[in-house]
PDB file of C-alpha atoms in Angstrom:
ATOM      1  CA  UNK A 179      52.352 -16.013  31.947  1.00 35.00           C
ATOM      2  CA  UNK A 180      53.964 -13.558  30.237  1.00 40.00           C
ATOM      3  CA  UNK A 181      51.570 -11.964  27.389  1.00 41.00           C
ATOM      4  CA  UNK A 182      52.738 -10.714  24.148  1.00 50.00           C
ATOM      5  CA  UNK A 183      52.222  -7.253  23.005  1.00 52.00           C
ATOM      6  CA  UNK A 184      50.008  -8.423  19.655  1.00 52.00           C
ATOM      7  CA  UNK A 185      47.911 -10.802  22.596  1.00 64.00           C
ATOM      8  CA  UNK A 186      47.441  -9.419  25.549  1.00 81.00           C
ATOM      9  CA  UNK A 187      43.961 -11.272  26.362  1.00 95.00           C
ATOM     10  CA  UNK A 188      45.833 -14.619  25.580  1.00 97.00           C
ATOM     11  CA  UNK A 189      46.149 -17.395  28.623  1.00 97.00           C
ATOM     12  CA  UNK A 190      45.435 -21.164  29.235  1.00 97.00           C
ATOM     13  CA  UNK A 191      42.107 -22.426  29.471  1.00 98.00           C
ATOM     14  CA  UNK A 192      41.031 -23.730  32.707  1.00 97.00           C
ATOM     15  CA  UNK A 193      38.528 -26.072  33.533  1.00 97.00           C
ATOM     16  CA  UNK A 194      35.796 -23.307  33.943  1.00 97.00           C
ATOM     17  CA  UNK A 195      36.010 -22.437  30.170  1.00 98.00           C
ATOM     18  CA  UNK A 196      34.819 -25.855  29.143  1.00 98.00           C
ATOM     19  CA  UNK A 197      31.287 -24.287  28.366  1.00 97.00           C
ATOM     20  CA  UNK A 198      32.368 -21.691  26.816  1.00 98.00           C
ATOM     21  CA  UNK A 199      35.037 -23.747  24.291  1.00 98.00           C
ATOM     22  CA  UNK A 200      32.262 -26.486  23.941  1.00 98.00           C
ATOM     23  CA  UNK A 201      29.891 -23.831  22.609  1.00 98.00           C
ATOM     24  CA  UNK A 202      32.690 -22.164  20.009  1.00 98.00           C
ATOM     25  CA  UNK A 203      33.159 -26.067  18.706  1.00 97.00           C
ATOM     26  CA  UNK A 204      29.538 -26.633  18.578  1.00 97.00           C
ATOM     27  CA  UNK A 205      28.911 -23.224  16.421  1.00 97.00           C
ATOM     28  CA  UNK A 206      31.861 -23.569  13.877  1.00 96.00           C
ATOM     29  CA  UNK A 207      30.966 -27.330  13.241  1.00 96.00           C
ATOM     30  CA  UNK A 208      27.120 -26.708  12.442  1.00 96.00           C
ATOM     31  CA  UNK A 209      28.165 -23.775  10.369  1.00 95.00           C
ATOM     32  CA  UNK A 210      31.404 -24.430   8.795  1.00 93.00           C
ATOM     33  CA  UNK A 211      31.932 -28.429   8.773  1.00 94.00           C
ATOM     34  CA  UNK A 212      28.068 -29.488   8.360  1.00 94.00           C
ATOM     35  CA  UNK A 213      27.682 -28.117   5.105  1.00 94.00           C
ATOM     36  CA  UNK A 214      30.821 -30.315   3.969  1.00 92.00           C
ATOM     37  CA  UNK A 215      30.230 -33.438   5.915  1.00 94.00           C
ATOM     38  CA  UNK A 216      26.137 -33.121   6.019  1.00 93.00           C
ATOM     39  CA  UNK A 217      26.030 -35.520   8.660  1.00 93.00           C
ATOM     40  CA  UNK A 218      22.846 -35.058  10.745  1.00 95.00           C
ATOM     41  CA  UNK A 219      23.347 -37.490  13.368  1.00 95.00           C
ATOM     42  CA  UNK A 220      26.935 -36.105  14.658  1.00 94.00           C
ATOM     43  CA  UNK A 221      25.885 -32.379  14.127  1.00 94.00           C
ATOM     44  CA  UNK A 222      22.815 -31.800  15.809  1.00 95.00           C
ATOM     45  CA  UNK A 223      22.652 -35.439  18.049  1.00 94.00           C
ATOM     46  CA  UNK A 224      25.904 -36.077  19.080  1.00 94.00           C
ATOM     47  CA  UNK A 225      27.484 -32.672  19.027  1.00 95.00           C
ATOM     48  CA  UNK A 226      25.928 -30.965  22.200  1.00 96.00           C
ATOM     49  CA  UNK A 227      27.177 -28.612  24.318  1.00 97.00           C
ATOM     50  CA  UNK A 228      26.655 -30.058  27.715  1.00 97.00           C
ATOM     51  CA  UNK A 229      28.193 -33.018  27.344  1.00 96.00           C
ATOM     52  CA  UNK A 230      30.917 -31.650  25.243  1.00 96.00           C
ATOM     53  CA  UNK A 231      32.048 -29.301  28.320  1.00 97.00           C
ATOM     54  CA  UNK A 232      31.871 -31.898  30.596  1.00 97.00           C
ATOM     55  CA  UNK A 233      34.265 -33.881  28.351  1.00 96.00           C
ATOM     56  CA  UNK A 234      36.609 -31.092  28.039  1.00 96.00           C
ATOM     57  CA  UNK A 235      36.854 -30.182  31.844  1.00 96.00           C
ATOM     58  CA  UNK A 236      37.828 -33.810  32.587  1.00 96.00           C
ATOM     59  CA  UNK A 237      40.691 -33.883  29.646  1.00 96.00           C
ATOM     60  CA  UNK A 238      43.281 -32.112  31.550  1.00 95.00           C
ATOM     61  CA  UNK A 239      45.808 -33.029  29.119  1.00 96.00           C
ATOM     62  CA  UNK A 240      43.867 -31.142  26.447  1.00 96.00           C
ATOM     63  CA  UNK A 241      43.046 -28.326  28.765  1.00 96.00           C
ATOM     64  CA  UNK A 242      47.164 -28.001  29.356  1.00 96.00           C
ATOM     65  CA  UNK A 243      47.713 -27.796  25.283  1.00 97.00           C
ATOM     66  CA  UNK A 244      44.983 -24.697  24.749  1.00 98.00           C
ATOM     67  CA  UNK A 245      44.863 -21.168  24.836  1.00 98.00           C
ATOM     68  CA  UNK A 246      41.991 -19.089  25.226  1.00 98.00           C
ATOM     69  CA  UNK A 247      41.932 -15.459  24.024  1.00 97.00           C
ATOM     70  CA  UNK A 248      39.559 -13.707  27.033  1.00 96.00           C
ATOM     71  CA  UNK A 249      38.688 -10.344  27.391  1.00 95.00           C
ATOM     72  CA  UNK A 250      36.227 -10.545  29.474  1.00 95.00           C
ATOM     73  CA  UNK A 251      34.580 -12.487  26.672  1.00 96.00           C
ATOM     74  CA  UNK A 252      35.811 -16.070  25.908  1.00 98.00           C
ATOM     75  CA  UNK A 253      35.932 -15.199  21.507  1.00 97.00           C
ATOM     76  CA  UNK A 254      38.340 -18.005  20.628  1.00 98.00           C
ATOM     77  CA  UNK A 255      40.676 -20.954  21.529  1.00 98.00           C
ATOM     78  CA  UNK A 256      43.478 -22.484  20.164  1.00 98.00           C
ATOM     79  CA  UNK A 257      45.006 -25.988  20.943  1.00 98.00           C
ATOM     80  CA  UNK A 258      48.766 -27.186  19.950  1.00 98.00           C
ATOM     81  CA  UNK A 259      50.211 -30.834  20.141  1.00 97.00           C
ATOM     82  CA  UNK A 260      53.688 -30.219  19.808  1.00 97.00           C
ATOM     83  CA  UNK A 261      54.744 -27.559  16.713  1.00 98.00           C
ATOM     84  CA  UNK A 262      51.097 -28.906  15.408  1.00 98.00           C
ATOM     85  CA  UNK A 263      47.556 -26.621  15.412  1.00 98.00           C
ATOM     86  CA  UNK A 264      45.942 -29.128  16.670  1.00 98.00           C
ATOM     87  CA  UNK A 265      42.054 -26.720  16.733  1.00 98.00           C
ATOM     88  CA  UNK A 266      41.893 -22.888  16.252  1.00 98.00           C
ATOM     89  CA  UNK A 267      38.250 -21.720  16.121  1.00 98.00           C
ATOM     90  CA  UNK A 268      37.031 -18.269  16.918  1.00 98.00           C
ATOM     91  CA  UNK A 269      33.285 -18.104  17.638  1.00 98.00           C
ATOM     92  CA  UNK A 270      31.441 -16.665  14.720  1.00 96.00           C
ATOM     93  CA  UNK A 271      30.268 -13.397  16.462  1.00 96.00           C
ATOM     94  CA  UNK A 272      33.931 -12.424  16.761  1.00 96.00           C
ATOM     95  CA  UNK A 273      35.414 -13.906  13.555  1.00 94.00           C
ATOM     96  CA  UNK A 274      36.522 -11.469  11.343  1.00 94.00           C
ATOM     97  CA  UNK A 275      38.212  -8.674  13.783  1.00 94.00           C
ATOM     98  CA  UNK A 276      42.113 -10.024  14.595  1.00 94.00           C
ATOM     99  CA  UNK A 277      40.852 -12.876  17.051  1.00 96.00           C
ATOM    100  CA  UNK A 278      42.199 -16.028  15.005  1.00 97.00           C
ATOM    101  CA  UNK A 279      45.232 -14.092  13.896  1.00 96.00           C
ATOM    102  CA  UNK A 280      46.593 -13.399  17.435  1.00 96.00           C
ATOM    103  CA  UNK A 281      46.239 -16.414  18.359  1.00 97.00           C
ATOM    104  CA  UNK A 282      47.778 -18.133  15.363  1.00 97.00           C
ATOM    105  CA  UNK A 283      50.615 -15.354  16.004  1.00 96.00           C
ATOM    106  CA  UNK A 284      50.974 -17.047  19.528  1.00 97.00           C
ATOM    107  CA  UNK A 285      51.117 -20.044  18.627  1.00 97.00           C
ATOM    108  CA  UNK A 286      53.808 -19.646  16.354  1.00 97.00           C
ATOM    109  CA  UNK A 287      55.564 -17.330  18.205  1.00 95.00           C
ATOM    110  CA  UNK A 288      55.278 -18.873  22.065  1.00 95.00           C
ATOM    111  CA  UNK A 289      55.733 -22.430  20.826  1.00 97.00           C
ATOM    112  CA  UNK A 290      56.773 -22.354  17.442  1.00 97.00           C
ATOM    113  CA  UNK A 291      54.159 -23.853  15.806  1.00 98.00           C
ATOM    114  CA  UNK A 292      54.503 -24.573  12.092  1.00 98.00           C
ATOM    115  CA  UNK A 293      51.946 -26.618  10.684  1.00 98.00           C
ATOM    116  CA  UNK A 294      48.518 -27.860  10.916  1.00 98.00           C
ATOM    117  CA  UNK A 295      45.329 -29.952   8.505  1.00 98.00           C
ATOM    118  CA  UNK A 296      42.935 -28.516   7.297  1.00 97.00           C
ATOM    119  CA  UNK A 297      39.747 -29.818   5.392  1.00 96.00           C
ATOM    120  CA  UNK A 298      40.279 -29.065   1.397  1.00 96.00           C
ATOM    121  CA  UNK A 299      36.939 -28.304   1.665  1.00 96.00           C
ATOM    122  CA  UNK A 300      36.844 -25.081   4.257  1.00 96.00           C
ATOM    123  CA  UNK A 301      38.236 -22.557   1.603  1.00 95.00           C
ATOM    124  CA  UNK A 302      37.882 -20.256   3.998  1.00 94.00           C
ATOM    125  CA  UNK A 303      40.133 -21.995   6.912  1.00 96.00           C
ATOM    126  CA  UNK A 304      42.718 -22.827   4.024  1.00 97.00           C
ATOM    127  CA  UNK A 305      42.841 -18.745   3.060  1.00 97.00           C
ATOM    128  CA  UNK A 306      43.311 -17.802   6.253  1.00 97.00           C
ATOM    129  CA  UNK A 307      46.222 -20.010   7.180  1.00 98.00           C
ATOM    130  CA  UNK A 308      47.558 -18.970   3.260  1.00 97.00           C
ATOM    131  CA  UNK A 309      47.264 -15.518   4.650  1.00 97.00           C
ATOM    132  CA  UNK A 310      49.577 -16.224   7.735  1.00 97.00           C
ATOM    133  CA  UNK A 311      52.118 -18.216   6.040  1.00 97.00           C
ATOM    134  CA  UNK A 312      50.446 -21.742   5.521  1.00 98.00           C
ATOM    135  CA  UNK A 313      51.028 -23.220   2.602  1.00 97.00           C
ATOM    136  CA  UNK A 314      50.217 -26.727   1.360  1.00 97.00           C
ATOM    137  CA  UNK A 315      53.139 -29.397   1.139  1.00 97.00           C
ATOM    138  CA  UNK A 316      51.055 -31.886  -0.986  1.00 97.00           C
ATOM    139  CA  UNK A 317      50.707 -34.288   1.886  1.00 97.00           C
ATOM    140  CA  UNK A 318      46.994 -35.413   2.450  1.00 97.00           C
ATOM    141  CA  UNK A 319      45.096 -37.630   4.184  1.00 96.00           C
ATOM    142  CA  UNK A 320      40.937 -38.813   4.787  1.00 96.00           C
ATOM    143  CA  UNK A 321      39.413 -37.555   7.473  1.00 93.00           C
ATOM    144  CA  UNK A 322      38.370 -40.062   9.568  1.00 92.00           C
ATOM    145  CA  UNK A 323      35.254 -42.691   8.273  1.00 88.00           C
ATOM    146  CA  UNK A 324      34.374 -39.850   5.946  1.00 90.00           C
ATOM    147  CA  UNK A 325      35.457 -39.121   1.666  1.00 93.00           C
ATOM    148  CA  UNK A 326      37.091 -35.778   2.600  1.00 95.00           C
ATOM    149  CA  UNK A 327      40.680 -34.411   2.413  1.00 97.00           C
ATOM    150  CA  UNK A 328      42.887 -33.223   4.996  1.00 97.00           C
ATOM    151  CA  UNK A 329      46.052 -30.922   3.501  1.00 98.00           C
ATOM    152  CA  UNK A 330      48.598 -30.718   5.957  1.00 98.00           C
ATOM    153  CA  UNK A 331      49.547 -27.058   5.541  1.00 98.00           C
ATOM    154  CA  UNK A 332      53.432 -25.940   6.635  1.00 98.00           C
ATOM    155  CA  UNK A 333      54.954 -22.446   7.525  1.00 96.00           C
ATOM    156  CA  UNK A 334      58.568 -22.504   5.942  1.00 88.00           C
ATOM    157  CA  UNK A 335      61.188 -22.464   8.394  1.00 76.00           C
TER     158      UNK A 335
END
């Protein structure tokens, strides 16, 4: 794979990384999505990491679609259907220090991607896409079985 000069740590995930990617989910939902959802049960019952990373080393299709950024140290992932961000976390150690922003700069570069939901809730998710050229187009939806927003957020073309 060929790696771009702002990425260099960029590839695609493997089965191996399942752990690692099913810890980064489990860490930015209990600190970023269960104070907005506060739902007990799915944070701290269902969400676990064991079974997670077994899920995620059998979904080869998902596995195909993501993009770790490893350095030695697995610090992020992100996961594209189509021209869509389909996930983009960074675990929370590493947030804060380029991590995200490569690979958002990846994704848009490699595969063009040029939009992507995001809870109207995480202010903080919704100013750092603002920050790389995501702006809302007024579309929104519910999140699944729950009362919150989803803005689908656009790059211009």
């Amino acid at each position: 794979m060929e790696h771009s000069a702002f990425a260099p740590f960029i590839r695609p995930a493997a089965a191996q990384d399942a752990g690692r990617i099913a810890e980064i989910l489990v860490f930015n939902n209990r600190l970023n999505f269960f104070p907005i959802f506060k739902d007990e049960q799915y944070s701290f019952r269902e969400m676990q990491v064991v079974p997670l990373a077994r899920q995620l080393a059998e979904d080869r299709d998902a596995l195909a679609r993501t993009f770790v950024w490893d350095d030695g140290v697995l610090r992020g992932f992100v996961r594209l259907r189509g021209r869509e961000v389909e996930k983009l976390f960074v675990d929370p150690c590493f947030q804060g220090r380029g991590v995200g922003a490569a690979l958002l700069a990846f994704a848009v570069t490699r595969f063009e991607a040029d939009h992507l939901w995001a809870l109207e809730a995480n202010t903080g998710a919704r100013r750092f896409y603002a920050a790389h050229g995501f702006a809302p187009t007024g579309e929104s939806r519910f999140e699944e079985g729950t009362s919150q927003r989803l803005l689908l957020l656009r790059r211009p073309d």
